[in-house]
DNA sequence: TTGCTCCTCACGTCACGTGAGGTGGC
DNA sequence: TTGCTCCTCACGTCACGTGAGGTGGC
């Protein structure tokens, strides 16, 4: 009664194309129960159908094949289901992402280019608590959302209060390679000692006390979702480049109104700060405003 | 005042990695305004920033680069926006698809394998109106949704009424290659003459009058979403293979309760009919029932 | 002059898809 | 015996990513 299924039969009962099944065999995701030694024909067991259905669903959700393999090789059903459910959670976040991307595209098509107001600013060197990590472009808002609570907690633990707006440093590499070391920080009045403890305590949520170096900045205010930030980068970066103002150092963002404070993306306020080389005027008049339409 | 942007600067204002920009140059999606003849350095114009932003958003939505290129090369803004909006509509359908895939995976993990009731059936050759097309696996439900209204319209136009449940024929190739010629049909009492007219009238919604050949079938009822159909295929196909019953001809589906009749996917009813070779019992007792758990 | 930015070229990756050319099973 | 199914290579595709090795600009 126990019969094998040929690759064609298995294809029909799993809805996986034959070429795909051969590929899955090659990479070890769905391995036939037996191979006919004479003909080389693949023979699939009826008990492999359920597993193949699972593979098809996971691939429909774009789970990488390597990950699919570890899921279906998981010995206990518990671990397997946990892996799948965590991937589902990731997927659902990604779906929300895609919907934001659609909204962002709509916005780009409809919204006119805003007039740009650029402020020149000379920031002093400032102590801060900070956390750094090598982050991918797409993951940065998630990482920030996880980081700032840690920073505020570290400040509170140190018996201090924030001395300014929280921000982050993005090196050129972050944009040019799509991944780089990002430093999120919250300014403090003085160098915090407590932060050194938490540095030793845990390598994961590693919070440090550092100095954010002073520099000359060209600053523009971005109103709206982080997904739209490239537009302000475009306007400000073009403005800076057209005037040959660019200086060394990472680009900064200051988060004036954060997702913690509002649920409406339109109410978010972010300053984009482009490093510029010092100019003689800046020495005497550190806060100048220039406008462009 | 008009200045060029180097690839690094352009990368920062567009949030596109340098390697990606070079690739886009190579394939002609974002071509630098000028190339320094001495150094080979790419020079981007400030007016290219907006277009690059658009490219980034379209790629975030996984639009193929070739299509992105035609969009940004579209001379009139009208045509461009139409192309984008139609892609957005496609995307939103795909997002809905992905959410269904998540639901389908959840269902697979939670639902137990139902007991399978297999009915043997000998269908006579039957006249029908039909429409055929080479369809991809993923597009089939959409194609069917567009097709059945045409078929019912053709029957009404011919002054006839449907003589049975609508269905479709799926050749092995459809599953084994992932694409194949599908024939959707609605039975009629007699061969419809009018269908010949509509055949001449339009090559698009080409509706034909054909005979659906009689055959022996093993039939199982599928309750629920089309996305879950593979499970019934798995049970029924395994059942047929284990008993070496398989015969020639396409697999059929009969749509007893369709999405037109209910909005709840759980209420959908589809018969999956596997062609089997004739058996002596079937000659005398065409309708037998077998049950399996 | 040093270090940084930029260049090309060739190859790798991921998940298949596409023939070509040939053999086994009913 | 014929036609169908199945086999294995080898190469193609898509959208980049990854070095290697080298040069130009401030």
CSV table of C-alpha atoms in Angstrom, one decimal, chain B residues 18-269:
chain,number,residue,atom,x,y,z
B,18,UNK,CA,27.3,53.8,-4.5
B,19,UNK,CA,27.5,50.2,-5.8
B,20,UNK,CA,23.8,50.5,-6.6
B,21,UNK,CA,24.3,53.8,-8.4
B,22,UNK,CA,27.0,52.3,-10.6
B,23,UNK,CA,24.7,49.4,-11.4
B,24,UNK,CA,21.9,51.8,-12.3
B,25,UNK,CA,24.3,53.6,-14.6
B,26,UNK,CA,25.3,50.3,-16.3
B,27,UNK,CA,21.7,49.3,-17.0
B,28,UNK,CA,20.6,52.8,-17.9
B,29,UNK,CA,18.2,53.5,-15.1
B,30,UNK,CA,19.9,56.5,-13.5
B,31,UNK,CA,22.6,57.8,-16.0
B,32,UNK,CA,25.0,60.5,-14.7
B,33,UNK,CA,24.6,63.8,-16.6
B,34,UNK,CA,28.2,63.8,-17.5
B,35,UNK,CA,31.4,61.7,-17.1
B,36,UNK,CA,34.7,63.4,-16.5
B,37,UNK,CA,36.7,62.4,-19.6
B,38,UNK,CA,40.0,62.5,-17.8
B,39,UNK,CA,39.2,60.6,-14.6
B,40,UNK,CA,36.0,58.7,-15.6
B,41,UNK,CA,34.3,60.2,-12.5
B,42,UNK,CA,30.5,60.2,-12.7
B,43,UNK,CA,28.9,63.7,-12.4
B,44,UNK,CA,25.2,63.9,-11.4
B,45,UNK,CA,23.1,66.9,-11.9
B,46,UNK,CA,21.0,68.3,-9.1
B,47,UNK,CA,17.9,67.8,-11.3
B,48,UNK,CA,18.5,64.0,-11.2
B,49,UNK,CA,17.9,63.8,-7.4
B,50,UNK,CA,14.1,63.7,-7.7
B,51,UNK,CA,14.2,61.0,-10.3
B,52,UNK,CA,16.6,58.9,-8.2
B,53,UNK,CA,14.2,59.3,-5.3
B,54,UNK,CA,11.4,57.9,-7.5
B,55,UNK,CA,13.6,55.0,-8.5
B,56,UNK,CA,14.4,54.2,-4.9
B,57,UNK,CA,10.7,54.1,-4.0
B,58,UNK,CA,9.8,51.9,-6.9
B,59,UNK,CA,12.6,49.5,-6.1
B,60,UNK,CA,11.4,49.4,-2.5
B,61,UNK,CA,8.2,48.1,-3.9
B,62,UNK,CA,10.2,45.5,-5.9
B,63,UNK,CA,9.3,47.0,-9.3
B,64,UNK,CA,11.7,45.3,-11.8
B,65,UNK,CA,14.5,47.6,-13.0
B,66,UNK,CA,13.4,47.3,-16.6
B,67,UNK,CA,10.0,48.6,-15.7
B,68,UNK,CA,11.5,51.3,-13.5
B,69,UNK,CA,13.4,52.4,-16.6
B,70,UNK,CA,10.4,52.7,-18.8
B,71,UNK,CA,8.6,54.6,-16.1
B,72,UNK,CA,11.3,57.2,-15.6
B,73,UNK,CA,11.9,57.5,-19.4
B,74,UNK,CA,8.2,58.2,-20.0
B,75,UNK,CA,8.2,61.6,-21.8
B,76,UNK,CA,4.9,62.8,-20.4
B,77,UNK,CA,4.2,63.0,-16.8
B,78,UNK,CA,0.7,61.7,-17.5
B,79,UNK,CA,1.8,58.4,-18.8
B,80,UNK,CA,4.4,58.1,-16.1
B,81,UNK,CA,1.9,58.6,-13.3
B,82,UNK,CA,-0.5,56.2,-14.9
B,83,UNK,CA,2.1,53.5,-15.0
B,84,UNK,CA,3.0,54.1,-11.4
B,85,UNK,CA,-0.5,54.1,-10.2
B,86,UNK,CA,-1.3,50.9,-12.0
B,87,UNK,CA,1.8,49.4,-10.4
B,88,UNK,CA,0.6,50.6,-7.0
B,89,UNK,CA,-2.7,48.9,-7.6
B,90,UNK,CA,-0.8,45.7,-8.5
B,91,UNK,CA,1.3,46.1,-5.3
B,92,UNK,CA,-1.7,46.5,-3.1
B,93,UNK,CA,-3.3,43.3,-4.5
B,94,UNK,CA,0.0,41.6,-3.9
B,95,UNK,CA,0.0,42.9,-0.3
B,96,UNK,CA,-3.4,41.4,0.2
B,97,UNK,CA,-2.0,38.2,-1.3
B,98,UNK,CA,0.8,38.1,1.2
B,99,UNK,CA,-1.6,38.6,4.0
B,100,UNK,CA,-3.6,35.6,2.7
B,101,UNK,CA,-0.3,33.6,2.5
B,102,UNK,CA,0.3,34.4,6.2
B,103,UNK,CA,-3.2,33.3,7.0
B,104,UNK,CA,-2.7,30.2,4.9
B,105,UNK,CA,0.4,29.3,6.8
B,106,UNK,CA,-1.3,29.9,10.2
B,107,UNK,CA,-4.1,27.6,9.0
B,108,UNK,CA,-1.7,24.9,8.0
B,109,UNK,CA,0.0,25.0,11.4
B,110,UNK,CA,-3.2,24.9,13.4
B,111,UNK,CA,-5.7,22.9,11.4
B,112,UNK,CA,-5.6,19.1,11.7
B,113,UNK,CA,-5.6,17.1,8.5
B,114,UNK,CA,-9.3,16.5,7.7
B,115,UNK,CA,-10.5,13.0,6.9
B,116,UNK,CA,-10.8,12.5,3.2
B,117,UNK,CA,-13.9,11.3,1.5
B,118,UNK,CA,-13.3,10.2,-2.1
B,119,UNK,CA,-16.1,9.7,-4.5
B,120,UNK,CA,-15.6,7.8,-7.8
B,121,UNK,CA,-17.5,9.3,-10.6
B,122,UNK,CA,-17.9,8.6,-14.3
B,123,UNK,CA,-18.8,11.8,-16.2
B,124,UNK,CA,-20.3,11.7,-19.6
B,125,UNK,CA,-19.0,13.9,-22.4
B,126,UNK,CA,-20.7,17.2,-22.1
B,127,UNK,CA,-21.1,20.3,-24.3
B,128,UNK,CA,-20.0,23.5,-22.6
B,129,UNK,CA,-18.9,27.1,-23.3
B,130,UNK,CA,-15.3,27.5,-22.5
B,131,UNK,CA,-12.4,29.9,-22.5
B,132,UNK,CA,-8.7,28.9,-22.6
B,133,UNK,CA,-5.5,30.6,-21.8
B,134,UNK,CA,-1.9,29.9,-20.8
B,135,UNK,CA,-2.0,31.0,-17.1
B,136,UNK,CA,0.6,31.1,-14.4
B,137,UNK,CA,-0.1,29.3,-11.1
B,138,UNK,CA,-0.3,32.4,-9.0
B,139,UNK,CA,-2.6,34.2,-11.5
B,140,UNK,CA,-5.2,31.5,-12.0
B,141,UNK,CA,-7.8,32.6,-9.5
B,142,UNK,CA,-7.7,36.1,-10.9
B,143,UNK,CA,-8.1,34.7,-14.4
B,144,UNK,CA,-11.0,32.6,-13.4
B,145,UNK,CA,-12.7,35.5,-11.7
B,146,UNK,CA,-12.5,37.4,-15.0
B,147,UNK,CA,-13.5,34.4,-17.1
B,148,UNK,CA,-16.8,33.0,-15.6
B,149,UNK,CA,-18.8,36.2,-16.1
B,150,UNK,CA,-17.8,36.0,-19.8
B,151,UNK,CA,-19.0,32.4,-20.0
B,152,UNK,CA,-22.3,33.1,-18.3
B,153,UNK,CA,-22.8,36.1,-20.5
B,154,UNK,CA,-22.2,34.0,-23.6
B,155,UNK,CA,-24.7,31.4,-22.4
B,156,UNK,CA,-27.4,34.1,-21.7
B,157,UNK,CA,-26.7,35.7,-25.1
B,158,UNK,CA,-27.2,32.3,-26.7
B,159,UNK,CA,-30.6,32.1,-25.1
B,160,UNK,CA,-29.6,29.1,-23.0
B,161,UNK,CA,-29.1,28.4,-19.3
B,162,UNK,CA,-26.2,26.7,-17.5
B,163,UNK,CA,-26.6,22.9,-17.4
B,164,UNK,CA,-24.3,22.2,-14.5
B,165,UNK,CA,-21.6,23.4,-12.2
B,166,UNK,CA,-18.8,25.4,-13.8
B,167,UNK,CA,-15.3,24.0,-13.7
B,168,UNK,CA,-11.8,24.1,-15.1
B,169,UNK,CA,-9.3,21.7,-16.6
B,170,UNK,CA,-5.7,21.8,-15.4
B,171,UNK,CA,-3.2,19.8,-17.4
B,172,UNK,CA,-0.2,18.2,-15.6
B,173,UNK,CA,2.0,20.7,-17.3
B,174,UNK,CA,0.3,23.5,-15.3
B,175,UNK,CA,1.5,22.1,-12.1
B,176,UNK,CA,4.8,20.6,-13.3
B,177,UNK,CA,6.0,23.7,-15.1
B,178,UNK,CA,4.1,26.2,-13.0
B,179,UNK,CA,2.3,27.5,-16.1
B,180,UNK,CA,0.1,25.9,-18.7
B,181,UNK,CA,-3.1,26.1,-20.7
B,182,UNK,CA,-6.1,26.2,-18.4
B,183,UNK,CA,-9.7,25.7,-19.8
B,184,UNK,CA,-12.5,27.2,-17.8
B,185,UNK,CA,-16.0,25.9,-18.8
B,186,UNK,CA,-19.7,26.1,-17.9
B,187,UNK,CA,-21.8,23.1,-19.1
B,188,UNK,CA,-24.7,23.7,-21.5
B,189,UNK,CA,-27.5,21.3,-22.5
B,190,UNK,CA,-26.7,21.5,-26.1
B,191,UNK,CA,-23.8,22.8,-28.2
B,192,UNK,CA,-24.2,26.6,-28.3
B,193,UNK,CA,-24.1,28.2,-31.7
B,194,UNK,CA,-23.8,31.8,-30.5
B,195,UNK,CA,-20.4,31.1,-29.0
B,196,UNK,CA,-19.0,30.8,-32.5
B,197,UNK,CA,-20.0,34.4,-33.2
B,198,UNK,CA,-18.3,35.7,-30.1
B,199,UNK,CA,-15.3,33.7,-31.2
B,200,UNK,CA,-15.1,35.7,-34.4
B,201,UNK,CA,-16.1,38.9,-32.7
B,202,UNK,CA,-13.1,39.2,-30.4
B,203,UNK,CA,-9.8,37.5,-30.0
B,204,UNK,CA,-9.5,38.7,-26.4
B,205,UNK,CA,-12.4,37.3,-24.5
B,206,UNK,CA,-12.5,34.4,-26.9
B,207,UNK,CA,-15.3,32.1,-25.8
B,208,UNK,CA,-15.7,28.7,-27.6
B,209,UNK,CA,-18.3,26.0,-27.6
B,210,UNK,CA,-16.5,22.7,-26.9
B,211,UNK,CA,-17.2,19.2,-25.5
B,212,UNK,CA,-15.7,18.4,-22.2
B,213,UNK,CA,-14.7,14.7,-22.6
B,214,UNK,CA,-16.2,12.1,-20.3
B,215,UNK,CA,-13.8,10.3,-18.0
B,216,UNK,CA,-13.5,8.5,-14.7
B,217,UNK,CA,-12.7,10.7,-11.8
B,218,UNK,CA,-11.8,10.4,-8.1
B,219,UNK,CA,-13.4,13.4,-6.5
B,220,UNK,CA,-12.8,15.1,-3.2
B,221,UNK,CA,-14.5,18.1,-1.7
B,222,UNK,CA,-12.4,21.0,-0.7
B,223,UNK,CA,-13.9,23.4,1.9
B,224,UNK,CA,-12.2,26.8,2.2
B,225,UNK,CA,-9.9,29.2,0.4
B,226,UNK,CA,-8.3,28.4,-2.9
B,227,UNK,CA,-5.0,29.1,-1.2
B,228,UNK,CA,-5.5,25.9,0.8
B,229,UNK,CA,-6.3,23.8,-2.3
B,230,UNK,CA,-2.9,22.1,-2.2
B,231,UNK,CA,-3.9,20.3,0.9
B,232,UNK,CA,-6.8,18.6,-0.8
B,233,UNK,CA,-4.6,17.9,-3.8
B,234,UNK,CA,-2.1,16.3,-1.4
B,235,UNK,CA,-4.7,14.0,0.2
B,236,UNK,CA,-6.5,13.1,-3.0
B,237,UNK,CA,-3.3,12.7,-5.1
B,238,UNK,CA,-1.7,10.6,-2.5
B,239,UNK,CA,-4.9,8.5,-2.2
B,240,UNK,CA,-4.9,7.9,-6.0
B,241,UNK,CA,-1.2,7.3,-6.2
B,242,UNK,CA,-1.2,4.8,-3.3
B,243,UNK,CA,-3.8,2.8,-5.1
B,244,UNK,CA,-2.2,3.2,-8.5
B,245,UNK,CA,-5.5,4.5,-9.9
B,246,UNK,CA,-4.1,7.4,-11.9
B,247,UNK,CA,-5.4,7.8,-15.4
B,248,UNK,CA,-4.7,10.2,-18.3
B,249,UNK,CA,-6.1,13.7,-18.8
B,250,UNK,CA,-6.1,16.9,-16.9
B,251,UNK,CA,-7.1,17.4,-13.3
B,252,UNK,CA,-10.4,19.2,-12.9
B,253,UNK,CA,-11.9,21.5,-10.4
B,254,UNK,CA,-15.6,22.2,-10.0
B,255,UNK,CA,-16.6,25.3,-8.3
B,256,UNK,CA,-19.7,24.6,-6.2
B,257,UNK,CA,-19.6,27.7,-4.1
B,258,UNK,CA,-17.6,30.5,-5.6
B,259,UNK,CA,-16.3,33.9,-4.4
B,260,UNK,CA,-19.2,35.5,-6.2
B,261,UNK,CA,-21.6,33.7,-3.9
B,262,UNK,CA,-19.9,34.3,-0.6
B,263,UNK,CA,-17.4,36.7,1.0
B,264,UNK,CA,-16.3,34.2,3.7
B,265,UNK,CA,-13.5,32.0,2.3
B,266,UNK,CA,-14.5,29.3,4.7
B,267,UNK,CA,-17.7,28.9,2.9
B,268,UNK,CA,-16.1,28.2,-0.5
B,269,UNK,CA,-16.7,24.7,-1.9
